[in-house]
Tab-separated table of C-alpha atoms (C1' of nucleotides) in Angstrom:
chain	number	residue	atom	x	y	z
A	235	MET	CA	17.094	-4.464	-21.921
A	236	THR	CA	16.642	-7.136	-19.305
A	237	ASP	CA	17.170	-10.867	-19.506
A	238	ALA	CA	14.014	-11.984	-21.268
A	239	SER	CA	15.341	-15.515	-21.246
A	240	THR	CA	15.245	-16.062	-17.499
A	241	PRO	CA	11.688	-16.714	-16.352
A	242	ARG	CA	10.564	-14.081	-13.947
A	243	ARG	CA	10.533	-14.995	-10.310
A	244	LEU	CA	7.247	-16.295	-9.034
A	245	GLY	CA	7.302	-14.045	-5.999
A	246	PHE	CA	7.844	-11.031	-8.190
A	247	LEU	CA	4.974	-12.020	-10.459
A	248	LEU	CA	2.698	-12.653	-7.529
A	249	THR	CA	3.408	-9.255	-6.014
A	250	GLN	CA	3.058	-7.506	-9.334
A	251	LEU	CA	-0.257	-9.146	-10.158
A	252	GLY	CA	-1.615	-8.776	-6.649
A	253	THR	CA	-0.848	-5.081	-6.714
A	254	PHE	CA	-2.375	-4.705	-10.138
A	255	ALA	CA	-5.531	-6.534	-9.089
A	256	SER	CA	-5.840	-4.340	-5.992
A	257	ALA	CA	-5.433	-1.153	-7.938
A	258	ARG	CA	-7.978	-2.224	-10.525
A	259	PHE	CA	-10.478	-3.193	-7.886
A	260	ALA	CA	-9.954	0.131	-6.135
A	261	GLU	CA	-10.840	1.925	-9.361
A	262	ARG	CA	-14.058	0.023	-9.728
A	263	VAL	CA	-15.011	0.559	-6.113
A	264	ARG	CA	-14.468	4.279	-6.520
A	265	ASP	CA	-17.364	4.270	-8.975
A	266	LEU	CA	-19.603	3.448	-6.011
A	267	GLY	CA	-18.139	6.359	-4.085
A	268	LEU	CA	-16.192	4.015	-1.836
A	269	VAL	CA	-12.556	3.446	-1.030
A	270	PRO	CA	-11.286	-0.119	-0.716
A	271	SER	CA	-11.252	0.049	3.072
A	272	ASP	CA	-14.993	0.742	2.967
A	273	ALA	CA	-15.511	-2.346	0.838
A	274	GLY	CA	-13.570	-4.484	3.306
A	275	VAL	CA	-15.581	-3.242	6.254
A	276	LEU	CA	-18.943	-3.682	4.518
A	277	ARG	CA	-17.975	-7.180	3.523
A	278	LEU	CA	-16.987	-8.122	7.044
A	279	LEU	CA	-20.101	-6.600	8.594
A	280	SER	CA	-22.375	-8.302	6.100
A	281	ARG	CA	-21.019	-11.630	7.259
A	282	ASN	CA	-20.731	-10.796	10.930
A	283	PRO	CA	-23.584	-8.482	11.881
A	284	GLY	CA	-23.444	-7.084	15.383
A	285	MET	CA	-19.645	-7.035	15.640
A	286	SER	CA	-18.160	-4.548	18.069
A	287	GLN	CA	-15.634	-1.963	16.962
A	288	ARG	CA	-12.917	-3.815	18.832
A	289	ASP	CA	-13.786	-7.067	17.103
A	290	LEU	CA	-13.587	-5.270	13.811
A	291	ALA	CA	-10.233	-3.700	14.659
A	292	GLY	CA	-8.844	-7.114	15.538
A	293	ARG	CA	-10.179	-8.639	12.387
A	294	LEU	CA	-8.756	-5.889	10.204
A	295	GLY	CA	-5.455	-5.908	12.002
A	296	THR	CA	-5.739	-2.288	13.004
A	297	VAL	CA	-6.376	-0.225	16.109
A	298	PRO	CA	-9.728	0.807	17.567
A	299	SER	CA	-9.129	4.482	16.879
A	300	ARG	CA	-8.823	3.741	13.195
A	301	VAL	CA	-12.155	1.925	13.260
A	302	VAL	CA	-13.800	5.039	14.662
A	303	VAL	CA	-12.800	6.947	11.536
A	304	LEU	CA	-13.856	4.166	9.171
A	305	ILE	CA	-17.257	3.735	10.794
A	306	ASP	CA	-17.849	7.481	11.179
A	307	SER	CA	-17.505	7.762	7.444
A	308	LEU	CA	-19.774	4.831	6.595
A	309	GLU	CA	-22.331	5.876	9.168
A	310	GLY	CA	-22.286	9.408	7.799
A	311	ARG	CA	-23.236	8.001	4.418
A	312	GLY	CA	-25.985	5.900	5.929
A	313	LEU	CA	-24.426	2.540	5.072
A	314	VAL	CA	-23.663	1.305	8.578
A	315	ALA	CA	-25.475	1.807	11.888
A	316	ARG	CA	-24.054	1.826	15.390
A	317	THR	CA	-26.358	0.678	18.178
A	318	ARG	CA	-25.315	0.466	21.800
A	319	SER	CA	-25.371	-3.064	23.057
A	320	PRO	CA	-28.202	-3.563	25.583
A	321	SER	CA	-26.140	-6.064	27.563
A	322	ASP	CA	-23.017	-3.928	27.798
A	323	ARG	CA	-23.544	-0.310	27.041
A	324	ARG	CA	-19.868	0.307	26.362
A	325	ASN	CA	-20.151	-1.694	23.142
A	326	HIS	CA	-21.336	-0.557	19.778
A	327	GLU	CA	-22.995	-3.226	17.688
A	328	LEU	CA	-22.276	-2.597	14.027
A	329	ARG	CA	-24.692	-3.526	11.279
A	330	LEU	CA	-25.351	-2.704	7.656
A	331	THR	CA	-28.370	-0.529	7.005
A	332	ASP	CA	-30.717	-1.311	4.122
A	333	ALA	CA	-28.706	1.100	1.999
A	334	GLY	CA	-25.574	-0.690	3.166
A	335	ARG	CA	-26.966	-4.008	2.009
A	336	THR	CA	-27.830	-2.510	-1.356
A	337	THR	CA	-24.276	-1.210	-1.694
A	338	MET	CA	-22.976	-4.602	-0.660
A	339	GLY	CA	-24.962	-6.125	-3.521
A	340	ALA	CA	-23.377	-3.684	-5.931
A	341	LEU	CA	-19.980	-4.624	-4.547
A	342	ARG	CA	-20.650	-8.275	-5.300
A	343	GLY	CA	-21.422	-7.311	-8.877
A	344	ILE	CA	-18.185	-5.393	-9.059
A	345	ALA	CA	-16.200	-8.298	-7.715
A	346	GLU	CA	-17.772	-10.503	-10.366
A	347	ALA	CA	-16.862	-8.115	-13.165
A	348	HIS	CA	-13.382	-7.698	-11.750
A	349	GLU	CA	-12.925	-11.451	-11.770
A	350	HIS	CA	-14.056	-11.698	-15.378
A	351	GLU	CA	-11.710	-8.980	-16.477
A	352	LEU	CA	-8.666	-10.345	-14.693
A	353	PHE	CA	-8.895	-13.921	-15.849
A	354	ALA	CA	-10.505	-13.497	-19.249
A	355	SER	CA	-7.574	-15.052	-21.053
A	356	LEU	CA	-7.525	-18.271	-19.018
A	357	ASP	CA	-9.450	-21.378	-19.973
A	358	ASP	CA	-11.405	-23.400	-17.432
A	359	GLU	CA	-8.581	-25.812	-16.819
A	360	GLU	CA	-6.130	-23.012	-16.130
A	361	ARG	CA	-8.556	-21.331	-13.750
A	362	ARG	CA	-9.045	-24.552	-11.869
A	363	LEU	CA	-5.305	-25.109	-11.574
A	364	LEU	CA	-4.633	-21.538	-10.496
A	365	GLN	CA	-7.393	-21.668	-7.911
A	366	GLY	CA	-5.995	-24.897	-6.480
A	367	ILE	CA	-2.449	-23.644	-6.237
A	368	LEU	CA	-3.306	-20.237	-4.808
A	369	ALA	CA	-5.674	-21.722	-2.241
A	370	LYS	CA	-2.922	-24.073	-1.158
A	371	LEU	CA	-0.485	-21.196	-0.733
A	372	ALA	CA	-3.045	-19.139	1.183
A	373	ALA	CA	-3.554	-22.084	3.518
A	374	ASP	CA	0.217	-22.452	3.978
A	375	PHE	CA	0.413	-18.934	5.315
A	376	GLY	CA	-2.807	-18.992	7.278
A	377	LEU	CA	-4.392	-16.181	5.327
A	378	ASP	CA	-7.833	-15.369	6.638
A	379	THR	CA	-10.552	-16.408	4.228
A	380	GLU	CA	-12.723	-13.466	5.101
A	381	VAL	CA	-10.351	-10.659	5.687
A	382	HIS	CA	-8.688	-8.747	3.024
A	383	PRO	CA	-5.161	-7.690	3.906
A	384	GLY	CA	-5.570	-4.231	2.488
A	385	TYR	CA	-8.417	-2.991	4.562
A	386	SER	CA	-6.799	0.347	3.950
A	387	GLU	CA	-6.046	1.475	0.433
A	388	ARG	CA	-6.128	-1.798	-1.430
A	389	GLY	CA	-8.624	-3.861	-3.290
A	390	GLN	CA	-11.504	-6.252	-2.781
B	32	MET	CA	-18.678	-18.522	9.777
B	33	THR	CA	-18.210	-18.064	6.072
B	34	ASP	CA	-19.070	-20.354	3.201
B	35	ALA	CA	-16.148	-22.740	3.183
B	36	SER	CA	-17.824	-24.617	0.362
B	37	THR	CA	-17.607	-21.878	-2.253
B	38	PRO	CA	-14.091	-21.665	-3.626
B	39	ARG	CA	-12.593	-18.295	-2.953
B	40	ARG	CA	-12.475	-15.856	-5.796
B	41	LEU	CA	-9.281	-15.882	-7.775
B	42	GLY	CA	-8.954	-12.116	-7.669
B	43	PHE	CA	-9.293	-12.149	-3.919
B	44	LEU	CA	-6.665	-14.856	-3.578
B	45	LEU	CA	-4.311	-13.047	-5.899
B	46	THR	CA	-4.577	-9.813	-3.956
B	47	GLN	CA	-4.230	-11.571	-0.636
B	48	LEU	CA	-1.164	-13.522	-1.680
B	49	GLY	CA	0.414	-10.585	-3.464
B	50	THR	CA	0.030	-8.464	-0.361
B	51	PHE	CA	1.391	-11.210	1.833
B	52	ALA	CA	4.394	-11.714	-0.439
B	53	SER	CA	5.093	-7.967	-0.432
B	54	ALA	CA	4.912	-7.723	3.313
B	55	ARG	CA	7.194	-10.696	3.778
B	56	PHE	CA	9.716	-9.339	1.345
B	57	ALA	CA	9.612	-5.971	3.094
B	58	GLU	CA	10.509	-7.687	6.362
B	59	ARG	CA	13.507	-9.393	4.838
B	60	VAL	CA	14.699	-6.229	3.161
B	61	ARG	CA	14.502	-4.396	6.450
B	62	ASP	CA	17.250	-6.694	7.708
B	63	LEU	CA	19.555	-4.952	5.237
B	64	GLY	CA	18.473	-1.581	6.591
B	65	LEU	CA	16.427	-0.888	3.478
B	66	VAL	CA	12.792	-0.203	2.724
B	67	PRO	CA	11.204	-1.837	-0.305
B	68	SER	CA	11.376	1.355	-2.350
B	69	ASP	CA	15.153	1.301	-1.908
B	70	ALA	CA	15.256	-2.239	-3.241
B	71	GLY	CA	13.251	-1.250	-6.306
B	72	VAL	CA	15.517	1.679	-7.079
B	73	LEU	CA	18.729	-0.323	-6.606
B	74	ARG	CA	17.374	-3.026	-8.858
B	75	LEU	CA	16.472	-0.581	-11.592
B	76	LEU	CA	19.800	1.238	-11.397
B	77	SER	CA	21.754	-1.982	-11.468
B	78	ARG	CA	20.136	-2.796	-14.790
B	79	ASN	CA	20.134	0.713	-16.200
B	80	PRO	CA	23.238	2.514	-15.004
B	81	GLY	CA	23.410	6.196	-15.853
B	82	MET	CA	19.660	6.802	-15.782
B	83	SER	CA	18.552	10.350	-15.069
B	84	GLN	CA	16.232	11.148	-12.185
B	85	ARG	CA	13.450	11.889	-14.630
B	86	ASP	CA	13.914	8.555	-16.359
B	87	LEU	CA	13.719	6.901	-12.990
B	88	ALA	CA	10.579	8.816	-12.019
B	89	GLY	CA	8.910	7.746	-15.248
B	90	ARG	CA	9.935	4.166	-14.747
B	91	LEU	CA	8.683	4.070	-11.168
B	92	GLY	CA	5.479	5.839	-12.055
B	93	THR	CA	6.155	8.700	-9.688
B	94	VAL	CA	7.160	12.353	-9.824
B	95	PRO	CA	10.666	13.812	-9.970
B	96	SER	CA	10.377	15.380	-6.529
B	97	ARG	CA	9.804	11.975	-5.026
B	98	VAL	CA	12.950	10.674	-6.699
B	99	VAL	CA	14.960	13.424	-5.032
B	100	VAL	CA	13.990	12.029	-1.640
B	101	LEU	CA	14.659	8.426	-2.613
B	102	ILE	CA	18.081	9.179	-4.077
B	103	ASP	CA	19.059	11.561	-1.257
B	104	SER	CA	18.549	8.695	1.130
B	105	LEU	CA	20.472	6.118	-0.900
B	106	GLU	CA	23.257	8.574	-1.648
B	107	GLY	CA	23.490	9.450	2.030
B	108	ARG	CA	24.132	5.810	2.773
B	109	GLY	CA	26.731	5.577	0.044
B	110	LEU	CA	24.809	3.125	-2.134
B	111	VAL	CA	24.111	5.368	-5.121
B	112	ALA	CA	26.118	8.174	-6.701
B	113	ARG	CA	24.888	11.199	-8.620
B	114	THR	CA	27.217	12.587	-11.270
B	115	ARG	CA	26.355	15.537	-13.472
B	116	SER	CA	26.127	14.572	-17.093
B	117	PRO	CA	29.035	16.082	-19.067
B	118	SER	CA	26.846	16.508	-22.151
B	119	ASP	CA	23.984	18.242	-20.365
B	120	ARG	CA	24.812	19.586	-16.986
B	121	ARG	CA	21.176	19.736	-15.926
B	122	ASN	CA	21.069	15.947	-15.749
B	123	HIS	CA	22.175	13.704	-12.961
B	124	GLU	CA	23.461	10.302	-14.020
B	125	LEU	CA	22.624	7.743	-11.364
B	126	ARG	CA	24.802	4.736	-10.661
B	127	LEU	CA	25.346	2.179	-7.948
B	128	THR	CA	28.530	2.579	-5.949
B	129	ASP	CA	30.635	-0.448	-5.055
B	130	ALA	CA	28.754	-0.618	-1.768
B	131	GLY	CA	25.517	-0.384	-3.727
B	132	ARG	CA	26.512	-3.345	-5.851
B	133	THR	CA	27.351	-5.323	-2.747
B	134	THR	CA	23.949	-4.520	-1.297
B	135	MET	CA	22.372	-5.471	-4.599
B	136	GLY	CA	24.047	-8.859	-4.307
B	137	ALA	CA	22.600	-9.296	-0.847
B	138	LEU	CA	19.194	-8.377	-2.239
B	139	ARG	CA	19.455	-11.129	-4.814
B	140	GLY	CA	20.134	-13.580	-2.013
B	141	ILE	CA	17.098	-12.318	-0.174
B	142	ALA	CA	14.904	-12.671	-3.236
B	143	GLU	CA	16.115	-16.246	-3.581
B	144	ALA	CA	15.300	-17.091	0.016
B	145	HIS	CA	11.950	-15.341	-0.272
B	146	GLU	CA	11.117	-17.434	-3.303
B	147	HIS	CA	12.032	-20.635	-1.500
B	148	GLU	CA	9.903	-19.760	1.477
B	149	LEU	CA	6.838	-18.763	-0.504
B	150	PHE	CA	6.644	-21.754	-2.774
B	151	ALA	CA	8.108	-24.460	-0.566
B	152	SER	CA	4.943	-26.530	-0.656
B	153	LEU	CA	4.672	-26.668	-4.449
B	154	ASP	CA	6.242	-29.396	-6.555
B	155	ASP	CA	8.102	-28.651	-9.764
B	156	GLU	CA	5.079	-29.233	-11.937
B	157	GLU	CA	2.962	-26.838	-9.902
B	158	ARG	CA	5.658	-24.185	-10.026
B	159	ARG	CA	5.922	-24.526	-13.766
B	160	LEU	CA	2.159	-24.221	-14.177
B	161	LEU	CA	1.918	-21.249	-11.845
B	162	GLN	CA	4.784	-19.494	-13.585
B	163	GLY	CA	3.134	-19.998	-16.965
B	164	ILE	CA	-0.252	-18.741	-15.884
B	165	LEU	CA	1.032	-15.727	-13.970
B	166	ALA	CA	3.363	-14.714	-16.785
B	167	LYS	CA	0.444	-14.882	-19.178
B	168	LEU	CA	-1.654	-12.652	-16.936
B	169	ALA	CA	1.205	-10.182	-16.489
B	170	ALA	CA	1.535	-9.989	-20.261
B	171	ASP	CA	-2.233	-9.437	-20.620
B	172	PHE	CA	-1.995	-6.329	-18.508
B	173	GLY	CA	1.301	-5.093	-19.849
B	174	LEU	CA	3.067	-5.264	-16.514
B	175	ASP	CA	6.637	-4.103	-16.795
B	176	THR	CA	9.118	-6.942	-16.419
B	177	GLU	CA	11.623	-4.767	-14.649
B	178	VAL	CA	9.577	-2.466	-12.555
B	179	HIS	CA	7.996	-3.402	-9.372
B	180	PRO	CA	4.642	-1.739	-8.790
B	181	GLY	CA	5.384	-1.022	-5.182
B	182	TYR	CA	8.398	1.168	-5.514
B	183	SER	CA	6.982	2.693	-2.390
B	184	GLU	CA	6.191	0.545	0.605
B	185	ARG	CA	5.855	-2.855	-0.967
B	186	GLY	CA	8.062	-5.779	-1.678
B	187	GLN	CA	10.710	-7.051	-4.055
C	268	DT	C1'	-9.716	-1.227	38.374
C	269	DA	C1'	-10.528	-2.798	33.577
C	270	DT	C1'	-12.610	-2.163	29.119
C	271	DT	C1'	-15.043	0.237	24.974
C	272	DG	C1'	-14.983	3.770	22.255
C	273	DT	C1'	-13.401	8.636	21.305
C	274	DT	C1'	-10.448	12.639	20.703
C	275	DA	C1'	-6.137	15.054	20.223
C	276	DT	C1'	-2.033	14.811	18.281
C	277	DA	C1'	1.960	13.671	15.713
C	278	DC	C1'	4.334	11.234	12.225
C	279	DT	C1'	5.081	9.247	7.531
C	280	DC	C1'	4.419	9.222	2.800
C	281	DT	C1'	3.485	11.504	-1.172
C	282	DA	C1'	2.079	14.979	-4.566
C	283	DT	C1'	1.710	20.004	-6.280
C	284	DA	C1'	3.660	24.141	-7.188
C	285	DA	C1'	7.182	27.513	-6.969
C	286	DC	C1'	12.059	28.040	-7.653
C	287	DT	C1'	17.244	27.427	-9.606
C	288	DA	C1'	20.402	26.220	-12.924
C	289	DT	C1'	21.306	24.982	-17.196
C	290	DA	C1'	20.162	24.672	-22.141
D	242	DT	C1'	11.497	29.683	-23.496
D	243	DA	C1'	11.985	24.886	-22.069
D	244	DT	C1'	13.854	21.252	-19.180
D	245	DA	C1'	16.256	18.736	-14.938
D	246	DG	C1'	16.371	18.841	-10.493
D	247	DT	C1'	15.221	20.910	-5.882
D	248	DT	C1'	12.642	22.930	-2.071
D	249	DA	C1'	8.555	24.323	0.446
D	250	DT	C1'	4.318	23.060	1.590
D	251	DA	C1'	0.073	20.753	2.242
D	252	DG	C1'	-2.871	16.758	2.350
D	253	DA	C1'	-4.079	11.929	3.249
D	254	DG	C1'	-3.660	8.002	6.065
D	255	DT	C1'	-2.493	5.973	10.208
D	256	DA	C1'	-0.803	5.160	14.881
D	257	DT	C1'	-0.068	6.473	20.020
D	258	DA	C1'	-1.634	8.229	24.069
D	259	DA	C1'	-4.804	10.635	26.979
D	260	DC	C1'	-9.698	10.755	28.081
D	261	DA	C1'	-14.891	9.709	29.117
D	262	DA	C1'	-18.358	6.423	29.894
D	263	DT	C1'	-19.546	2.069	31.516
D	264	DA	C1'	-18.695	-2.258	33.823
DNA sequence: TATTGTTATACTCTATAACTATA
DNA sequence: TATAGTTATAGAGTATAACAATA
């Protein structure tokens, strides 16, 4: 069909694999009753307890009104708690509940399994090389080490 | 903030970079007045002229009704033509018009530039290694060499 | 007057199901 | 009766703008 001789473009491969990895992660996360956006928020809050909703919006690259919906959902399931800031009562401080921390632990397990599955066919040397190259590229483009781009419907 | 010591997970990096690459490609494509889904369809039709809408739906992993919308739009802009199949008048044969082929040429230029931009910081050896590893992973998961996962709102 | 969070609303994307025309 | 394509419709996800509470 297509030209099997020409090596596929790197950008194409990167997009294809990134999309595949996201979709696969989303599947796994669904087993916990979460969507990928939930996972992103839990992850961020576990590392930055007490964040305000505006902080979170900025970090996720979205608008405050979207954060309301995300947090409403997580709060409704008892995974995140809002508490009004004593110093400025306009602010909500966001934190994981105990249940939220438990879920976060499960998410770490899922990420581990995901990692194993994706890179099963690579040897240690290849993993090391890939890690080095991808980290370099991520640095080139200033990609945030904590924030996942797909806070919405994507993976991890 | 976060543990800068621990190397970032490969899966995380892959998703992050894949998403970034998609978004960047989408920006470039927009300069041609196209959305990424358009680019995916043009690409597929340039390699498989005469495809039916059902073939295309199957290839894109979507439903026939979605293809109607995609092709309506491209046909409206004069980039794709529908012709009824003489052998079975239920079928539409899809082909690029001359204008569609011209646009396809421009898309190839964009893909080239995109590639340059993304991997500017890598030397030849690194590119070769990355290509090898990513191609191996793509093969592991049976990713189609012709079809871009994001026929919808993603890149390339 | 400015800022945080919320609500109301509208828009985009996409899929499901009913429909038509051809076979 | 079965298949290709189309249309109508509804749902999910997300953003914009108006609003209420607090500073």
